[in-house]
PDB file of C-alpha atoms in Angstrom:
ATOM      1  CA  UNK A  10     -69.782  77.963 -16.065  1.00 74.00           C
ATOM      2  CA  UNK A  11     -72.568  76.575 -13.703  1.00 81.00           C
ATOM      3  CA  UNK A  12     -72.517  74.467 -10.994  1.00 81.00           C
ATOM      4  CA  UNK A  13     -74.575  71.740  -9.620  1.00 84.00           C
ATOM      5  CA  UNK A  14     -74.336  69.880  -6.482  1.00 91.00           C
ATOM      6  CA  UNK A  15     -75.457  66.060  -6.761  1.00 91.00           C
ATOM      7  CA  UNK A  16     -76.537  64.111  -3.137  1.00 91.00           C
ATOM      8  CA  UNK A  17     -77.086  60.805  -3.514  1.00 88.00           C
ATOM      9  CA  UNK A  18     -79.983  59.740  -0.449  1.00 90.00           C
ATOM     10  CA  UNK A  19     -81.303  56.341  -0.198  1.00 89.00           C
ATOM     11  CA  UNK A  20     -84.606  57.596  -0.522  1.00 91.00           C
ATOM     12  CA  UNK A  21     -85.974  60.946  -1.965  1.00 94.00           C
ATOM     13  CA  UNK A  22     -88.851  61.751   0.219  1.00 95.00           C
ATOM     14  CA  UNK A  23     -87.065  61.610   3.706  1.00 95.00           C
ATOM     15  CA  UNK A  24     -83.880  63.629   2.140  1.00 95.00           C
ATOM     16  CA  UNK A  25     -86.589  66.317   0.631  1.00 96.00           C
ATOM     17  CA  UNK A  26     -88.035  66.669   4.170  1.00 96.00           C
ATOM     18  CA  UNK A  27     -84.605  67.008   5.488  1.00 96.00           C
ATOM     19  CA  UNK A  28     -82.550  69.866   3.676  1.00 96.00           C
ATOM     20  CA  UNK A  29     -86.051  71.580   3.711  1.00 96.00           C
ATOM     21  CA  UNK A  30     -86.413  71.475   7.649  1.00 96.00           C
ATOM     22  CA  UNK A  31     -82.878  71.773   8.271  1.00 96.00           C
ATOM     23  CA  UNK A  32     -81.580  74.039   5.750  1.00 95.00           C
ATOM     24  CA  UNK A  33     -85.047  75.806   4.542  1.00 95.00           C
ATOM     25  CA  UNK A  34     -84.459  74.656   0.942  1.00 96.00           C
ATOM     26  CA  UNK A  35     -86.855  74.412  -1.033  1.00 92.00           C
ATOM     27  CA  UNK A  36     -88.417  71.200  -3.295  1.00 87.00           C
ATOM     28  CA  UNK A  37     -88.766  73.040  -6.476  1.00 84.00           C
ATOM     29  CA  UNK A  38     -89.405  70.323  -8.665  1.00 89.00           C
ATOM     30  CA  UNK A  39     -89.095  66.709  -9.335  1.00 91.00           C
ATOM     31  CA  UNK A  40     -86.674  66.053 -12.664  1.00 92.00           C
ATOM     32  CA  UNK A  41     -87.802  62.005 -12.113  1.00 91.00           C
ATOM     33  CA  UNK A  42     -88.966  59.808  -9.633  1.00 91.00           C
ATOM     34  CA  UNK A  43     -85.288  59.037  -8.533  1.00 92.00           C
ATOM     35  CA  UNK A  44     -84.380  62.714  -8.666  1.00 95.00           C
ATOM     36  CA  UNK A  45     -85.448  66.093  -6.667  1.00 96.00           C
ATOM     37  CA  UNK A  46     -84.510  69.755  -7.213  1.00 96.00           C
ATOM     38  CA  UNK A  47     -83.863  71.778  -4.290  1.00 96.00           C
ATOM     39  CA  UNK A  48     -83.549  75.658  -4.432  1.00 95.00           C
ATOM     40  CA  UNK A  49     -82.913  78.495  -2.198  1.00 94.00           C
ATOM     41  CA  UNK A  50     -79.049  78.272  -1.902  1.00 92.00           C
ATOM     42  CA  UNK A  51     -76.889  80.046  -4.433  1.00 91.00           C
ATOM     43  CA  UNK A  52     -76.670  77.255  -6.501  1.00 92.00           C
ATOM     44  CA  UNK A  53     -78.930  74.015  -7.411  1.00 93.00           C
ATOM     45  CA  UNK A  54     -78.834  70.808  -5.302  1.00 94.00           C
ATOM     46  CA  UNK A  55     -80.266  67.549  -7.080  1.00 94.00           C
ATOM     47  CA  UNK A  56     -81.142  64.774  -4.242  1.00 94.00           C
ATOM     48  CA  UNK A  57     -80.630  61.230  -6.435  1.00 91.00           C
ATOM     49  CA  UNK A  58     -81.910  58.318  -5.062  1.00 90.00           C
ATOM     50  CA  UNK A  59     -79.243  55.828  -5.487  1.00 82.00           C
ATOM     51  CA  UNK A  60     -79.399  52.668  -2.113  1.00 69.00           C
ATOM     52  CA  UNK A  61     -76.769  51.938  -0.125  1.00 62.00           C
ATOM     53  CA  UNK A  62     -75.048  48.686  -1.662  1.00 54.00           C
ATOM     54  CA  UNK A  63     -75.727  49.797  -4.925  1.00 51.00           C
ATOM     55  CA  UNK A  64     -73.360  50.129  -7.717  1.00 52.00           C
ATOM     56  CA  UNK A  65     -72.102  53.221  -8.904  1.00 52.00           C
ATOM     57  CA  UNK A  66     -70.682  53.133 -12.823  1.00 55.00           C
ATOM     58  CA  UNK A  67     -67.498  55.943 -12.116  1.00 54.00           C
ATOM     59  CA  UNK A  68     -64.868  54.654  -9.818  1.00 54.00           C
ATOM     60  CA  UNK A  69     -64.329  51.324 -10.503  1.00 58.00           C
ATOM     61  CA  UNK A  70     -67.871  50.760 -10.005  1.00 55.00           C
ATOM     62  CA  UNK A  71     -67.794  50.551  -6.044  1.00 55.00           C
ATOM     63  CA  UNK A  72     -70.602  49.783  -4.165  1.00 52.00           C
ATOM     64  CA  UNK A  73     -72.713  52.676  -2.554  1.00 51.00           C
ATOM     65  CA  UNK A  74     -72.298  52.996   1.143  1.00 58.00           C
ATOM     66  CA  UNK A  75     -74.710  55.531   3.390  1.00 52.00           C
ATOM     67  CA  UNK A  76     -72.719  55.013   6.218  1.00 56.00           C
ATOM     68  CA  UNK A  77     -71.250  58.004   7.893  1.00 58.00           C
ATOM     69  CA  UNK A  78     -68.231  59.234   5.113  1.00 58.00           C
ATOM     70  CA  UNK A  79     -65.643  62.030   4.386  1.00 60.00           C
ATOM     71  CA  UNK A  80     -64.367  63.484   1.772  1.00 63.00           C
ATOM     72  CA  UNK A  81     -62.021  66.424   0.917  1.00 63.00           C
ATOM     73  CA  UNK A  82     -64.885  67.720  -1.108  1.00 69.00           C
ATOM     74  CA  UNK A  83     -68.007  68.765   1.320  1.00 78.00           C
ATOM     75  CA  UNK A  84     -70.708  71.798   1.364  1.00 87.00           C
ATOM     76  CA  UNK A  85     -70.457  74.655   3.440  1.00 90.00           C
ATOM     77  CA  UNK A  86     -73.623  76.386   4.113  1.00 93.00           C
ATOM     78  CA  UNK A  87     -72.915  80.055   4.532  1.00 93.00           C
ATOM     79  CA  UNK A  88     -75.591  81.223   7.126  1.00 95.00           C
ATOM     80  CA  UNK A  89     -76.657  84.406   8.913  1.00 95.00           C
ATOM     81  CA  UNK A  90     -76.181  83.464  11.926  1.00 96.00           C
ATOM     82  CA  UNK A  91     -74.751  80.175  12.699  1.00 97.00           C
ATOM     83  CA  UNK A  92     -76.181  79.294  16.000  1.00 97.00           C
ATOM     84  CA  UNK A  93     -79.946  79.964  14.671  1.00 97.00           C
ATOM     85  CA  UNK A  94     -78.828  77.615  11.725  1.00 97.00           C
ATOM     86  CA  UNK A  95     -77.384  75.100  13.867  1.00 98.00           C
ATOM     87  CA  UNK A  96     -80.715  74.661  16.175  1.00 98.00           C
ATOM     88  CA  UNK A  97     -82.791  74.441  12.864  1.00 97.00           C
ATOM     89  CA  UNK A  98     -80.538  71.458  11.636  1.00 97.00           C
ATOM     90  CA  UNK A  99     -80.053  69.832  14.896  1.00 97.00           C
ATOM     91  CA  UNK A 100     -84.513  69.987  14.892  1.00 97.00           C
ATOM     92  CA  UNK A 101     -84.652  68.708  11.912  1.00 97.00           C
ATOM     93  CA  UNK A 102     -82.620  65.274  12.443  1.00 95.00           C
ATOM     94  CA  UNK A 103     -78.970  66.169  12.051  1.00 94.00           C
ATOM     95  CA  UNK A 104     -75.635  65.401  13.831  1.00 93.00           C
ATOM     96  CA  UNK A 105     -73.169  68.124  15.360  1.00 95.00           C
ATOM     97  CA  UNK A 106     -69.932  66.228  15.025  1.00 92.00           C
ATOM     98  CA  UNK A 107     -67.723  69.185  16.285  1.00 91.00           C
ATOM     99  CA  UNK A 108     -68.067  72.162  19.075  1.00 94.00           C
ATOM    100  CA  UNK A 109     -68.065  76.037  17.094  1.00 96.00           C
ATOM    101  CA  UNK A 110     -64.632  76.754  15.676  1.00 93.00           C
ATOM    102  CA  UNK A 111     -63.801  80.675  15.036  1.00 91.00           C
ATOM    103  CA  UNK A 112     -61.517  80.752  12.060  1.00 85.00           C
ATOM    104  CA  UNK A 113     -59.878  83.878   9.883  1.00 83.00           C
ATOM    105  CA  UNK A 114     -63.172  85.473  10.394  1.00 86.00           C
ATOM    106  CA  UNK A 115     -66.061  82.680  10.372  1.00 89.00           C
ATOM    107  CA  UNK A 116     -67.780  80.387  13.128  1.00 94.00           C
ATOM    108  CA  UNK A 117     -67.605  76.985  11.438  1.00 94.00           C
ATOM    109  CA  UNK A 118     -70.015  73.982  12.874  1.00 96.00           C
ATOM    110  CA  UNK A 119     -69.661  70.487  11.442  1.00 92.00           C
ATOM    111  CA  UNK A 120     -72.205  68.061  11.069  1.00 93.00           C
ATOM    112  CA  UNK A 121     -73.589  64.849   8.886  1.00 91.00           C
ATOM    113  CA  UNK A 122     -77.052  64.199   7.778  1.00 91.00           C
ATOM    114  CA  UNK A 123     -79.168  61.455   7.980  1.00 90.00           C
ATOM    115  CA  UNK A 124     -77.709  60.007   4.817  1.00 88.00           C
ATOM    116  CA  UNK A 125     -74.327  60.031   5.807  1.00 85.00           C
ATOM    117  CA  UNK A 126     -72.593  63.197   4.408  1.00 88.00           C
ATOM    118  CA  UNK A 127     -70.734  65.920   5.888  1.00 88.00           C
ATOM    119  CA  UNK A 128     -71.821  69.273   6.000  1.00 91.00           C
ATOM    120  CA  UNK A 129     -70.586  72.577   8.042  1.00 92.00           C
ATOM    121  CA  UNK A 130     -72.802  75.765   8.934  1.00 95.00           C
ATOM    122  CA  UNK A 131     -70.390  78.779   8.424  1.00 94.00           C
ATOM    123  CA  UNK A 132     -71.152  82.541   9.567  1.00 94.00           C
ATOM    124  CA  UNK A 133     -68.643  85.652   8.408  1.00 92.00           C
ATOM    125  CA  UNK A 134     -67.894  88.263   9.836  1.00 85.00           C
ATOM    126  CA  UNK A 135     -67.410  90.230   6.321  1.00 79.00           C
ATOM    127  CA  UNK A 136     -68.787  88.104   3.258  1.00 72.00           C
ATOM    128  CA  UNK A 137     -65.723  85.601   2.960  1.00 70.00           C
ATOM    129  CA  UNK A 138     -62.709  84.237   4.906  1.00 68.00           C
ATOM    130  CA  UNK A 139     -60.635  87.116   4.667  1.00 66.00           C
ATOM    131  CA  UNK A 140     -63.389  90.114   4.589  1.00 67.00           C
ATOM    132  CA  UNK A 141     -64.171  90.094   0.712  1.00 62.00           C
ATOM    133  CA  UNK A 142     -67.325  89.608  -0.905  1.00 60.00           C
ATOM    134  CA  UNK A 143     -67.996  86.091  -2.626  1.00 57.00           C
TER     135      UNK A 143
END
């Protein structure tokens, strides 16, 4: 089984320029105008451009909003070192919403993007919460 992540951004260009500068992805392609592929984490992230008010056709067909969200679902961002990450995100635009949190072996940062979604930057001491390899 694969798996894709899916970010919808109110516009394409500014959320390419983002995740690159803040996260060094990479653009590798673009699958439409209303849809980028970004590379260079372990698994593919498509950027869709979808605008805030907009209506979505799954869940009841709610409107879109870009406002600053949460949900129980969010990336992680497994870094090298989290405080070198952290820098390059805050550079590049984004929000630290919480201080460092050491945790079962990880520094954990929080943060939300320019679009409104959470994100955290998370360093291990061994490969995974508890020392094991992912």
């Amino acid at each position: 089984m694969r798996l894709l992540v899916n970010i919808d951004v109110p516009e394409i260009e500014p959320a390419i320029a983002f995740y690159r500068a803040a996260l060094g992805l990479e653009s590798s392609r673009m699958v439409s105008s209303d849809v980028a592929e970004l590379t260079g984490a372990s698994t593919a992230i498509y950027l869709l451009r979808n605008e805030a008010g907009s209506v979505t056709s799954f869940a009841g067909s709610r409107q879109r909003d870009c406002a600053r969200h949460w949900t129980l679902v969010h990336l992680d961002f497994v870094v090298d070192d989290v405080a070198v990450a952290a820098e390059r995100a805050l550079m590049a635009g984004t929000k630290q919403e919480g201080e460092c949190v050491c945790w079962n072996g990880s520094k954990c940062i929080t943060f939300a993007d320019p679009f409104g979604h959470g994100f955290c930057l998370i360093e291990f001491e061994e490969g995974t919460y508890d020392g094991g390899v992912a």
